[in-house]
Amino acid sequence: MSAKPKVAFFEFTSCEGCQLTVVDSLQDHPELLDTVEIVQFREAMSEKGEDYAIAFIEGSCSRPSDEPKLQAIRQQAAIVVALGACAHLGGVNAIRNRMPLQEVREYVYGDRAEWFETYEPRPIKDVIKVDAVIPGCPIDRREFIKAVTHLLQGRMPFIPDQPLCMECKLKENICVYTRGKVCLGPITLAGCDAICPTYGDGCEGCRGLIANPNIEAMRQVMHEHGLTDEAIDAKLSMFLTNQIMALEEAG
Amino acid sequence: MSFKIMPKAALPDWVTWLKNRYRVVGPTARQGQYVFAEIASPDELVLDYPTSVLPPKKYLLPQRETLFTFDAQSMQMKANIEWEPTVILGVHTCDMHAIRLLDKVHATGYTDQHYQAHRQHTTLVSIECLSPCMEQSFCKSMGTLTVPEDYDLHLTDLGDSYGVDVGSEKGEALLQGFTAIWDPTSEDYQRINKVMAEKWPRFSYRLNFDVTELPDLLALSNNSSLWNELGDICLGCGQCTKVCPTCYCFDVRDEVDLSLTKGQRTRTWDSCQIDRFATVAGGHNFRSTRALRNRHRFMRKGKYHLEAYGLIGCVGCGRCAAACLVHITPVDTFNELYRRHKKGEILEEAKQA
Ligand code: SF4
Ligand code: SF4
Ligand code: SF4
Ligand code: SF4
Ligand code: SF4
């Protein structure tokens, strides 16, 4: 590739933590700026170019007026990458999708519920075609650099399709279940180097579900470790609401 | 070859002595469990450990290993065969049997240079288990409760001293010039006979049948409904295969740096228990269900390895059983197949298929 590919970053409903991780990745890999030309990145620059080939989109689509903006990005970009759990899964924002929208609005905005535009948070792939995903909450900076490297090679970013337990065991972590905690590692995608179990906490599922997860068995395990049905539902809805609801719908 | 006695009080000096000559690794305590790690100081070594999270095979077949590096511009590659003279202290006898199997696997057909390089420069100091390591172990059933012949040194805890069996020249080299050992007296021999005689009754058999019947039992069990039952409860998490001392499947990937100039090929442990493991070009998955994957694992452990290498693929360490969050265990699986076989169910299901 001769000319440096032009890339742009966009954010929708999110905390911008994934974009901050991108900025953070420059600490280890300043050469990133030699390999791509960033034309738009609100977190890091004020200029705004509309000519880009790769769009990294952070955040979920949480209101109807997000849709035309997403469509415009899709029209311009040759490659659209969903950046982080919000864009990938609908993120933490999607917790509310199990409740009636009107109730949620009233709970949050009180008597001004009608002032604010909102609907069910959804992953951006439900609105536009997405070519690749970099999962996580936030994304893993090494994985981001790897993904850019793959894009520069003309490949799609490789994301492991194994459960987190695989990575956790490679590190010889003590399983957090043996320490009286609960972990979603058996049904969650690996790739974060098992950062939560490594520091003694259970996985919350931020990278999304593996292919064909055994949700029933996972519930059984949590049950055996003392969680009530309600607590299990809460665990499974931190990041996975949309995915679990889709599985339930499919039967 | 020969037999020596080493007082326990001399062990720290010996470890220090070894450390000046080799990388020394052995069982160390971590968060209430034990992991093989480099011994920085002799008091980190715990020789009477129950069992380790990962088996010592990780020094012969590292979890992640760079196979070669390449220059993407000149298209030159350089093999990355690294080894360090290493002593592994405190290998349990079941793990010794597992290493024996790995030796055979990696010396058959396309031999694995990386494994061989690590192996040639590793000296194995095994240790006799005098009581069961944990509730899930069933080494006595699998015939792995005594050390196979290929140890370099083998230790037996005699109370205030270790009996040291020298099995090879590599092992002998670990003692050369170390003077705090002596030839056994008749009392030492009596002591070792007593310790060995007392150990056996502490272990109970866990298989309800003789292990020599296992391959035939599995051959009959191809269509058993037990596999579907296991598939229903299995998470497909792969923990059982990560902790297994006889598993050796890996995945290989190439990565280049951000400037696209240099790169490396690495391999990482993989597992037949995960969904995409058996996917081939075109997206076809040979073992698309958890039932098929469970069957495959137990066939490997109890039948295929014996046929291919003459050694059974499960050494009864029980690590997989301890790791499995849904309590799938080899002992229960094999015993349940046997029970159904006795009731005639296995043959019935075979006929119907
Ligand atoms: S801590 Fe979590 S990810 Fe690690 S082995 Fe246990 S269940 Fe799996
Ligand atoms: S199958 Fe289980 S018990 Fe057998 S050797 Fe492997 S980890 Fe140990
Ligand atoms: S096929 Fe499965 S059981 Fe056999 S070595 Fe590979 S991962 Fe282990
Ligand atoms: S399974 Fe048996 S041989 Fe292996 S460590 Fe445990 S007691 Fe020792
Ligand atoms: S550890 Fe248990 S749940 Fe996980 S893949 Fe193995 S058998 Fe299945």
mmCIF file of N, CA, C and O in Angstrom, chain B residues 221-304:
data_model
loop_
_atom_site.group_PDB
_atom_site.id
_atom_site.type_symbol
_atom_site.label_atom_id
_atom_site.label_comp_id
_atom_site.label_asym_id
_atom_site.label_seq_id
_atom_site.Cartn_x
_atom_site.Cartn_y
_atom_site.Cartn_z
ATOM 1 N N SER B 221 -18.618 -48.167 22.197
ATOM 2 C CA SER B 221 -19.464 -47.080 22.698
ATOM 3 C C SER B 221 -19.642 -45.917 21.734
ATOM 4 O O SER B 221 -20.132 -44.866 22.129
ATOM 5 N N ASN B 222 -19.235 -46.102 20.494
ATOM 6 C CA ASN B 222 -19.291 -44.988 19.545
ATOM 7 C C ASN B 222 -20.671 -44.340 19.459
ATOM 8 O O ASN B 222 -20.786 -43.126 19.335
ATOM 9 N N ASN B 223 -21.704 -45.143 19.540
ATOM 10 C CA ASN B 223 -23.056 -44.594 19.381
ATOM 11 C C ASN B 223 -23.799 -44.445 20.697
ATOM 12 O O ASN B 223 -25.025 -44.306 20.714
ATOM 13 N N SER B 224 -23.075 -44.479 21.785
ATOM 14 C CA SER B 224 -23.747 -44.380 23.071
ATOM 15 C C SER B 224 -24.456 -43.035 23.228
ATOM 16 O O SER B 224 -23.946 -41.993 22.811
ATOM 17 N N SER B 225 -25.622 -43.088 23.853
ATOM 18 C CA SER B 225 -26.359 -41.841 24.083
ATOM 19 C C SER B 225 -25.686 -41.001 25.167
ATOM 20 O O SER B 225 -26.011 -39.840 25.359
ATOM 21 N N LEU B 226 -24.710 -41.606 25.879
ATOM 22 C CA LEU B 226 -23.998 -40.848 26.911
ATOM 23 C C LEU B 226 -23.328 -39.608 26.314
ATOM 24 O O LEU B 226 -23.268 -38.561 26.954
ATOM 25 N N TRP B 227 -22.857 -39.706 25.090
ATOM 26 C CA TRP B 227 -22.161 -38.553 24.494
ATOM 27 C C TRP B 227 -23.099 -37.360 24.369
ATOM 28 O O TRP B 227 -22.700 -36.224 24.619
ATOM 29 N N ASN B 228 -24.352 -37.631 23.983
ATOM 30 C CA ASN B 228 -25.319 -36.521 23.896
ATOM 31 C C ASN B 228 -25.598 -35.933 25.270
ATOM 32 O O ASN B 228 -25.751 -34.726 25.420
ATOM 33 N N GLU B 229 -25.647 -36.825 26.267
ATOM 34 C CA GLU B 229 -25.905 -36.335 27.620
ATOM 35 C C GLU B 229 -24.757 -35.439 28.087
ATOM 36 O O GLU B 229 -24.993 -34.393 28.703
ATOM 37 N N LEU B 230 -23.531 -35.824 27.782
ATOM 38 C CA LEU B 230 -22.392 -34.971 28.143
ATOM 39 C C LEU B 230 -22.442 -33.667 27.342
ATOM 40 O O LEU B 230 -22.169 -32.586 27.864
ATOM 41 N N GLY B 231 -22.791 -33.787 26.073
ATOM 42 C CA GLY B 231 -22.873 -32.595 25.212
ATOM 43 C C GLY B 231 -23.869 -31.577 25.743
ATOM 44 O O GLY B 231 -23.671 -30.366 25.618
ATOM 45 N N ASP B 232 -24.939 -32.064 26.362
ATOM 46 C CA ASP B 232 -25.950 -31.145 26.893
ATOM 47 C C ASP B 232 -25.430 -30.319 28.063
ATOM 48 O O ASP B 232 -25.843 -29.172 28.238
ATOM 49 N N ILE B 233 -24.568 -30.916 28.880
ATOM 50 C CA ILE B 233 -24.126 -30.164 30.059
ATOM 51 C C ILE B 233 -22.768 -29.487 29.879
ATOM 52 O O ILE B 233 -22.416 -28.575 30.616
ATOM 53 N N CYS B 234 -21.989 -29.929 28.889
ATOM 54 C CA CYS B 234 -20.648 -29.366 28.684
ATOM 55 C C CYS B 234 -20.742 -27.911 28.222
ATOM 56 O O CYS B 234 -21.600 -27.541 27.436
ATOM 57 N N LEU B 235 -19.839 -27.089 28.744
ATOM 58 C CA LEU B 235 -19.803 -25.666 28.365
ATOM 59 C C LEU B 235 -18.978 -25.437 27.101
ATOM 60 O O LEU B 235 -19.000 -24.351 26.531
ATOM 61 N N GLY B 236 -18.205 -26.429 26.718
ATOM 62 C CA GLY B 236 -17.306 -26.227 25.575
ATOM 63 C C GLY B 236 -16.214 -25.212 25.875
ATOM 64 O O GLY B 236 -15.736 -24.513 24.989
ATOM 65 N N CYS B 237 -15.807 -25.161 27.140
ATOM 66 C CA CYS B 237 -14.874 -24.103 27.550
ATOM 67 C C CYS B 237 -13.414 -24.481 27.318
ATOM 68 O O CYS B 237 -12.545 -23.615 27.297
ATOM 69 N N GLY B 238 -13.133 -25.770 27.168
ATOM 70 C CA GLY B 238 -11.770 -26.198 26.859
ATOM 71 C C GLY B 238 -10.828 -26.298 28.055
ATOM 72 O O GLY B 238 -9.667 -26.658 27.888
ATOM 73 N N GLN B 239 -11.311 -26.008 29.244
ATOM 74 C CA GLN B 239 -10.417 -26.082 30.410
ATOM 75 C C GLN B 239 -9.813 -27.467 30.590
ATOM 76 O O GLN B 239 -8.632 -27.602 30.928
ATOM 77 N N CYS B 240 -10.650 -28.513 30.369
ATOM 78 C CA CYS B 240 -10.194 -29.887 30.577
ATOM 79 C C CYS B 240 -8.955 -30.193 29.748
ATOM 80 O O CYS B 240 -8.053 -30.902 30.200
ATOM 81 N N THR B 241 -8.908 -29.665 28.534
ATOM 82 C CA THR B 241 -7.780 -29.970 27.647
ATOM 83 C C THR B 241 -6.585 -29.066 27.922
ATOM 84 O O THR B 241 -5.452 -29.449 27.659
ATOM 85 N N LYS B 242 -6.832 -27.880 28.438
ATOM 86 C CA LYS B 242 -5.707 -26.990 28.782
ATOM 87 C C LYS B 242 -4.889 -27.547 29.932
ATOM 88 O O LYS B 242 -3.683 -27.402 29.971
ATOM 89 N N VAL B 243 -5.556 -28.179 30.889
ATOM 90 C CA VAL B 243 -4.829 -28.644 32.074
ATOM 91 C C VAL B 243 -4.303 -30.068 31.902
ATOM 92 O O VAL B 243 -3.562 -30.557 32.753
ATOM 93 N N CYS B 244 -4.646 -30.725 30.817
ATOM 94 C CA CYS B 244 -4.289 -32.138 30.647
ATOM 95 C C CYS B 244 -2.825 -32.315 30.266
ATOM 96 O O CYS B 244 -2.343 -31.683 29.340
ATOM 97 N N PRO B 245 -2.110 -33.191 30.976
ATOM 98 C CA PRO B 245 -0.684 -33.376 30.678
ATOM 99 C C PRO B 245 -0.417 -34.116 29.373
ATOM 100 O O PRO B 245 0.718 -34.132 28.914
ATOM 101 N N THR B 246 -1.433 -34.747 28.798
ATOM 102 C CA THR B 246 -1.168 -35.479 27.549
ATOM 103 C C THR B 246 -1.733 -34.775 26.314
ATOM 104 O O THR B 246 -1.598 -35.288 25.211
ATOM 105 N N CYS B 247 -2.385 -33.633 26.482
ATOM 106 C CA CYS B 247 -2.896 -32.894 25.315
ATOM 107 C C CYS B 247 -1.751 -32.131 24.646
ATOM 108 O O CYS B 247 -0.871 -31.615 25.318
ATOM 109 N N TYR B 248 -1.784 -32.077 23.330
ATOM 110 C CA TYR B 248 -0.705 -31.349 22.645
ATOM 111 C C TYR B 248 -1.195 -30.599 21.411
ATOM 112 O O TYR B 248 -0.390 -30.194 20.571
ATOM 113 N N CYS B 249 -2.498 -30.430 21.253
ATOM 114 C CA CYS B 249 -2.995 -29.710 20.073
ATOM 115 C C CYS B 249 -2.633 -28.234 20.144
ATOM 116 O O CYS B 249 -2.623 -27.649 21.220
ATOM 117 N N PHE B 250 -2.329 -27.667 18.966
ATOM 118 C CA PHE B 250 -1.973 -26.250 18.943
ATOM 119 C C PHE B 250 -2.503 -25.582 17.694
ATOM 120 O O PHE B 250 -2.901 -26.239 16.728
ATOM 121 N N ASP B 251 -2.516 -24.278 17.731
ATOM 122 C CA ASP B 251 -2.934 -23.461 16.601
ATOM 123 C C ASP B 251 -1.717 -22.635 16.184
ATOM 124 O O ASP B 251 -0.894 -22.284 17.027
ATOM 125 N N VAL B 252 -1.593 -22.339 14.909
ATOM 126 C CA VAL B 252 -0.430 -21.603 14.427
ATOM 127 C C VAL B 252 -0.882 -20.321 13.738
ATOM 128 O O VAL B 252 -1.833 -20.339 12.963
ATOM 129 N N ARG B 253 -0.220 -19.190 14.053
ATOM 130 C CA ARG B 253 -0.590 -17.916 13.428
ATOM 131 C C ARG B 253 0.650 -17.118 13.061
ATOM 132 O O ARG B 253 1.660 -17.170 13.750
ATOM 133 N N ASP B 254 0.512 -16.351 12.004
ATOM 134 C CA ASP B 254 1.571 -15.423 11.596
ATOM 135 C C ASP B 254 1.146 -14.014 11.956
ATOM 136 O O ASP B 254 -0.001 -13.648 11.741
ATOM 137 N N GLU B 255 2.067 -13.242 12.503
ATOM 138 C CA GLU B 255 1.779 -11.836 12.773
ATOM 139 C C GLU B 255 2.954 -10.991 12.285
ATOM 140 O O GLU B 255 4.108 -11.361 12.486
ATOM 141 N N VAL B 256 2.648 -9.857 11.660
ATOM 142 C CA VAL B 256 3.720 -8.926 11.292
ATOM 143 C C VAL B 256 3.596 -7.679 12.159
ATOM 144 O O VAL B 256 2.564 -7.443 12.776
ATOM 145 N N ASP B 257 4.668 -6.898 12.196
ATOM 146 C CA ASP B 257 4.600 -5.666 12.979
ATOM 147 C C ASP B 257 3.863 -4.580 12.179
ATOM 148 O O ASP B 257 3.547 -4.754 10.999
ATOM 149 N N LEU B 258 3.631 -3.459 12.821
ATOM 150 C CA LEU B 258 2.815 -2.399 12.232
ATOM 151 C C LEU B 258 3.428 -1.833 10.952
ATOM 152 O O LEU B 258 2.712 -1.390 10.051
ATOM 153 N N SER B 259 4.750 -1.868 10.845
ATOM 154 C CA SER B 259 5.384 -1.340 9.631
ATOM 155 C C SER B 259 5.401 -2.372 8.502
ATOM 156 O O SER B 259 5.904 -2.117 7.417
ATOM 157 N N LEU B 260 4.840 -3.537 8.765
ATOM 158 C CA LEU B 260 4.732 -4.633 7.797
ATOM 159 C C LEU B 260 6.087 -5.130 7.301
ATOM 160 O O LEU B 260 6.198 -5.647 6.189
ATOM 161 N N THR B 261 7.131 -4.962 8.082
ATOM 162 C CA THR B 261 8.453 -5.401 7.631
ATOM 163 C C THR B 261 8.878 -6.728 8.248
ATOM 164 O O THR B 261 9.435 -7.573 7.573
ATOM 165 N N LYS B 262 8.654 -6.892 9.529
ATOM 166 C CA LYS B 262 9.114 -8.112 10.199
ATOM 167 C C LYS B 262 7.939 -8.848 10.838
ATOM 168 O O LYS B 262 6.920 -8.237 11.162
ATOM 169 N N GLY B 263 8.122 -10.137 11.028
ATOM 170 C CA GLY B 263 7.030 -10.868 11.649
ATOM 171 C C GLY B 263 7.483 -12.169 12.263
ATOM 172 O O GLY B 263 8.659 -12.499 12.259
ATOM 173 N N GLN B 264 6.527 -12.893 12.800
ATOM 174 C CA GLN B 264 6.842 -14.161 13.432
ATOM 175 C C GLN B 264 5.676 -15.123 13.322
ATOM 176 O O GLN B 264 4.526 -14.718 13.204
ATOM 177 N N ARG B 265 6.016 -16.387 13.337
ATOM 178 C CA ARG B 265 4.989 -17.426 13.387
ATOM 179 C C ARG B 265 5.003 -18.009 14.787
ATOM 180 O O ARG B 265 6.051 -18.445 15.269
ATOM 181 N N THR B 266 3.837 -18.009 15.427
ATOM 182 C CA THR B 266 3.757 -18.542 16.791
ATOM 183 C C THR B 266 2.714 -19.648 16.870
ATOM 184 O O THR B 266 1.770 -19.681 16.082
ATOM 185 N N ARG B 267 2.943 -20.517 17.803
ATOM 186 C CA ARG B 267 1.899 -21.514 18.062
ATOM 187 C C ARG B 267 1.439 -21.390 19.503
ATOM 188 O O ARG B 267 2.204 -21.024 20.395
ATOM 189 N N THR B 268 0.162 -21.688 19.681
ATOM 190 C CA THR B 268 -0.490 -21.566 20.983
ATOM 191 C C THR B 268 -1.303 -22.838 21.219
ATOM 192 O O THR B 268 -1.850 -23.385 20.265
ATOM 193 N N TRP B 269 -1.366 -23.272 22.454
ATOM 194 C CA TRP B 269 -2.178 -24.450 22.763
ATOM 195 C C TRP B 269 -3.619 -24.245 22.273
ATOM 196 O O TRP B 269 -4.203 -23.179 22.486
ATOM 197 N N ASP B 270 -4.162 -25.268 21.686
ATOM 198 C CA ASP B 270 -5.554 -25.220 21.222
ATOM 199 C C ASP B 270 -6.325 -26.355 21.899
ATOM 200 O O ASP B 270 -5.766 -27.070 22.728
ATOM 201 N N SER B 271 -7.578 -26.527 21.562
ATOM 202 C CA SER B 271 -8.362 -27.574 22.209
ATOM 203 C C SER B 271 -9.478 -28.094 21.314
ATOM 204 O O SER B 271 -10.206 -27.315 20.694
ATOM 205 N N CYS B 272 -9.621 -29.420 21.309
ATOM 206 C CA CYS B 272 -10.681 -30.049 20.517
ATOM 207 C C CYS B 272 -12.056 -29.812 21.119
ATOM 208 O O CYS B 272 -13.052 -30.197 20.537
ATOM 209 N N GLN B 273 -12.127 -29.215 22.314
ATOM 210 C CA GLN B 273 -13.428 -29.022 22.958
ATOM 211 C C GLN B 273 -14.126 -27.737 22.542
ATOM 212 O O GLN B 273 -15.271 -27.486 22.924
ATOM 213 N N ILE B 274 -13.437 -26.899 21.781
ATOM 214 C CA ILE B 274 -14.096 -25.643 21.430
ATOM 215 C C ILE B 274 -14.714 -25.726 20.049
ATOM 216 O O ILE B 274 -14.288 -26.511 19.198
ATOM 217 N N ASP B 275 -15.713 -24.903 19.854
ATOM 218 C CA ASP B 275 -16.614 -25.020 18.708
ATOM 219 C C ASP B 275 -15.908 -25.041 17.358
ATOM 220 O O ASP B 275 -16.240 -25.822 16.482
ATOM 221 N N ARG B 276 -14.925 -24.164 17.165
ATOM 222 C CA ARG B 276 -14.382 -23.992 15.819
ATOM 223 C C ARG B 276 -13.126 -24.819 15.547
ATOM 224 O O ARG B 276 -12.537 -24.710 14.482
ATOM 225 N N PHE B 277 -12.745 -25.650 16.499
ATOM 226 C CA PHE B 277 -11.464 -26.360 16.389
ATOM 227 C C PHE B 277 -11.366 -27.218 15.131
ATOM 228 O O PHE B 277 -10.337 -27.247 14.461
ATOM 229 N N ALA B 278 -12.441 -27.915 14.810
ATOM 230 C CA ALA B 278 -12.372 -28.880 13.704
ATOM 231 C C ALA B 278 -12.938 -28.308 12.405
ATOM 232 O O ALA B 278 -13.323 -29.048 11.509
ATOM 233 N N THR B 279 -12.981 -26.967 12.311
ATOM 234 C CA THR B 279 -13.488 -26.337 11.090
ATOM 235 C C THR B 279 -12.393 -26.340 10.027
ATOM 236 O O THR B 279 -11.248 -26.010 10.296
ATOM 237 N N VAL B 280 -12.774 -26.734 8.817
ATOM 238 C CA VAL B 280 -11.799 -26.780 7.723
ATOM 239 C C VAL B 280 -12.209 -25.773 6.640
ATOM 240 O O VAL B 280 -13.254 -25.128 6.756
ATOM 241 N N ALA B 281 -11.379 -25.654 5.608
ATOM 242 C CA ALA B 281 -11.673 -24.723 4.517
ATOM 243 C C ALA B 281 -13.094 -24.950 4.019
ATOM 244 O O ALA B 281 -13.548 -26.083 3.922
ATOM 245 N N GLY B 282 -13.788 -23.862 3.723
ATOM 246 C CA GLY B 282 -15.162 -23.976 3.271
ATOM 247 C C GLY B 282 -16.152 -23.909 4.417
ATOM 248 O O GLY B 282 -17.355 -23.872 4.203
ATOM 249 N N GLY B 283 -15.635 -23.909 5.655
ATOM 250 C CA GLY B 283 -16.510 -23.701 6.800
ATOM 251 C C GLY B 283 -17.124 -24.970 7.370
ATOM 252 O O GLY B 283 -17.885 -24.933 8.318
ATOM 253 N N HIS B 284 -16.789 -26.139 6.789
ATOM 254 C CA HIS B 284 -17.340 -27.374 7.325
ATOM 255 C C HIS B 284 -16.679 -27.707 8.659
ATOM 256 O O HIS B 284 -15.466 -27.626 8.778
ATOM 257 N N ASN B 285 -17.488 -28.057 9.651
ATOM 258 C CA ASN B 285 -16.954 -28.404 10.968
ATOM 259 C C ASN B 285 -17.178 -29.893 11.219
ATOM 260 O O ASN B 285 -18.307 -30.358 11.301
ATOM 261 N N PHE B 286 -16.068 -30.623 11.340
ATOM 262 C CA PHE B 286 -16.158 -32.075 11.513
ATOM 263 C C PHE B 286 -16.775 -32.478 12.837
ATOM 264 O O PHE B 286 -17.277 -33.568 12.974
ATOM 265 N N ARG B 287 -16.623 -31.619 13.846
ATOM 266 C CA ARG B 287 -17.196 -31.959 15.147
ATOM 267 C C ARG B 287 -17.969 -30.766 15.662
ATOM 268 O O ARG B 287 -17.531 -30.067 16.565
ATOM 269 N N SER B 288 -19.132 -30.578 15.046
ATOM 270 C CA SER B 288 -19.865 -29.337 15.286
ATOM 271 C C SER B 288 -20.673 -29.354 16.580
ATOM 272 O O SER B 288 -21.187 -28.329 16.992
ATOM 273 N N THR B 289 -20.811 -30.505 17.215
ATOM 274 C CA THR B 289 -21.590 -30.521 18.457
ATOM 275 C C THR B 289 -20.686 -30.846 19.650
ATOM 276 O O THR B 289 -19.665 -31.505 19.504
ATOM 277 N N ARG B 290 -21.121 -30.395 20.814
ATOM 278 C CA ARG B 290 -20.356 -30.686 22.026
ATOM 279 C C ARG B 290 -20.328 -32.189 22.300
ATOM 280 O O ARG B 290 -19.363 -32.727 22.831
ATOM 281 N N ALA B 291 -21.388 -32.889 21.888
ATOM 282 C CA ALA B 291 -21.427 -34.343 22.073
ATOM 283 C C ALA B 291 -20.291 -34.999 21.293
ATOM 284 O O ALA B 291 -19.546 -35.826 21.833
ATOM 285 N N LEU B 292 -20.143 -34.621 20.036
ATOM 286 C CA LEU B 292 -19.079 -35.208 19.206
ATOM 287 C C LEU B 292 -17.703 -34.851 19.747
ATOM 288 O O LEU B 292 -16.769 -35.641 19.685
ATOM 289 N N ARG B 293 -17.596 -33.646 20.296
ATOM 290 C CA ARG B 293 -16.281 -33.220 20.801
ATOM 291 C C ARG B 293 -15.918 -33.963 22.085
ATOM 292 O O ARG B 293 -14.779 -34.360 22.276
ATOM 293 N N ASN B 294 -16.907 -34.171 22.937
ATOM 294 C CA ASN B 294 -16.645 -34.949 24.156
ATOM 295 C C ASN B 294 -16.255 -36.378 23.797
ATOM 296 O O ASN B 294 -15.303 -36.927 24.358
ATOM 297 N N ARG B 295 -16.991 -36.948 22.867
ATOM 298 C CA ARG B 295 -16.659 -38.317 22.468
ATOM 299 C C ARG B 295 -15.226 -38.374 21.953
ATOM 300 O O ARG B 295 -14.458 -39.251 22.316
ATOM 301 N N HIS B 296 -14.868 -37.408 21.143
ATOM 302 C CA HIS B 296 -13.520 -37.385 20.578
ATOM 303 C C HIS B 296 -12.467 -37.333 21.683
ATOM 304 O O HIS B 296 -11.489 -38.078 21.653
ATOM 305 N N ARG B 297 -12.680 -36.465 22.657
ATOM 306 C CA ARG B 297 -11.679 -36.349 23.719
ATOM 307 C C ARG B 297 -11.494 -37.680 24.459
ATOM 308 O O ARG B 297 -10.381 -38.141 24.676
ATOM 309 N N PHE B 298 -12.618 -38.300 24.838
ATOM 310 C CA PHE B 298 -12.480 -39.537 25.606
ATOM 311 C C PHE B 298 -11.939 -40.685 24.756
ATOM 312 O O PHE B 298 -11.242 -41.559 25.262
ATOM 313 N N MET B 299 -12.244 -40.672 23.462
ATOM 314 C CA MET B 299 -11.660 -41.681 22.564
ATOM 315 C C MET B 299 -10.144 -41.490 22.491
ATOM 316 O O MET B 299 -9.383 -42.461 22.487
ATOM 317 N N ARG B 300 -9.727 -40.228 22.400
ATOM 318 C CA ARG B 300 -8.280 -39.945 22.374
ATOM 319 C C ARG B 300 -7.619 -40.490 23.635
ATOM 320 O O ARG B 300 -6.592 -41.145 23.594
ATOM 321 N N LYS B 301 -8.235 -40.171 24.764
ATOM 322 C CA LYS B 301 -7.615 -40.525 26.035
ATOM 323 C C LYS B 301 -7.585 -42.027 26.266
ATOM 324 O O LYS B 301 -6.609 -42.551 26.797
ATOM 325 N N GLY B 302 -8.649 -42.730 25.905
ATOM 326 C CA GLY B 302 -8.767 -44.133 26.287
ATOM 327 C C GLY B 302 -8.510 -45.137 25.183
ATOM 328 O O GLY B 302 -8.403 -46.339 25.442
ATOM 329 N N LYS B 303 -8.393 -44.664 23.918
ATOM 330 C CA LYS B 303 -8.320 -45.642 22.831
ATOM 331 C C LYS B 303 -7.295 -45.254 21.757
ATOM 332 O O LYS B 303 -6.351 -45.976 21.495
ATOM 333 N N TYR B 304 -7.470 -44.049 21.165
ATOM 334 C CA TYR B 304 -6.649 -43.711 19.984
ATOM 335 C C TYR B 304 -5.145 -43.693 20.297
ATOM 336 O O TYR B 304 -4.339 -44.166 19.501
#
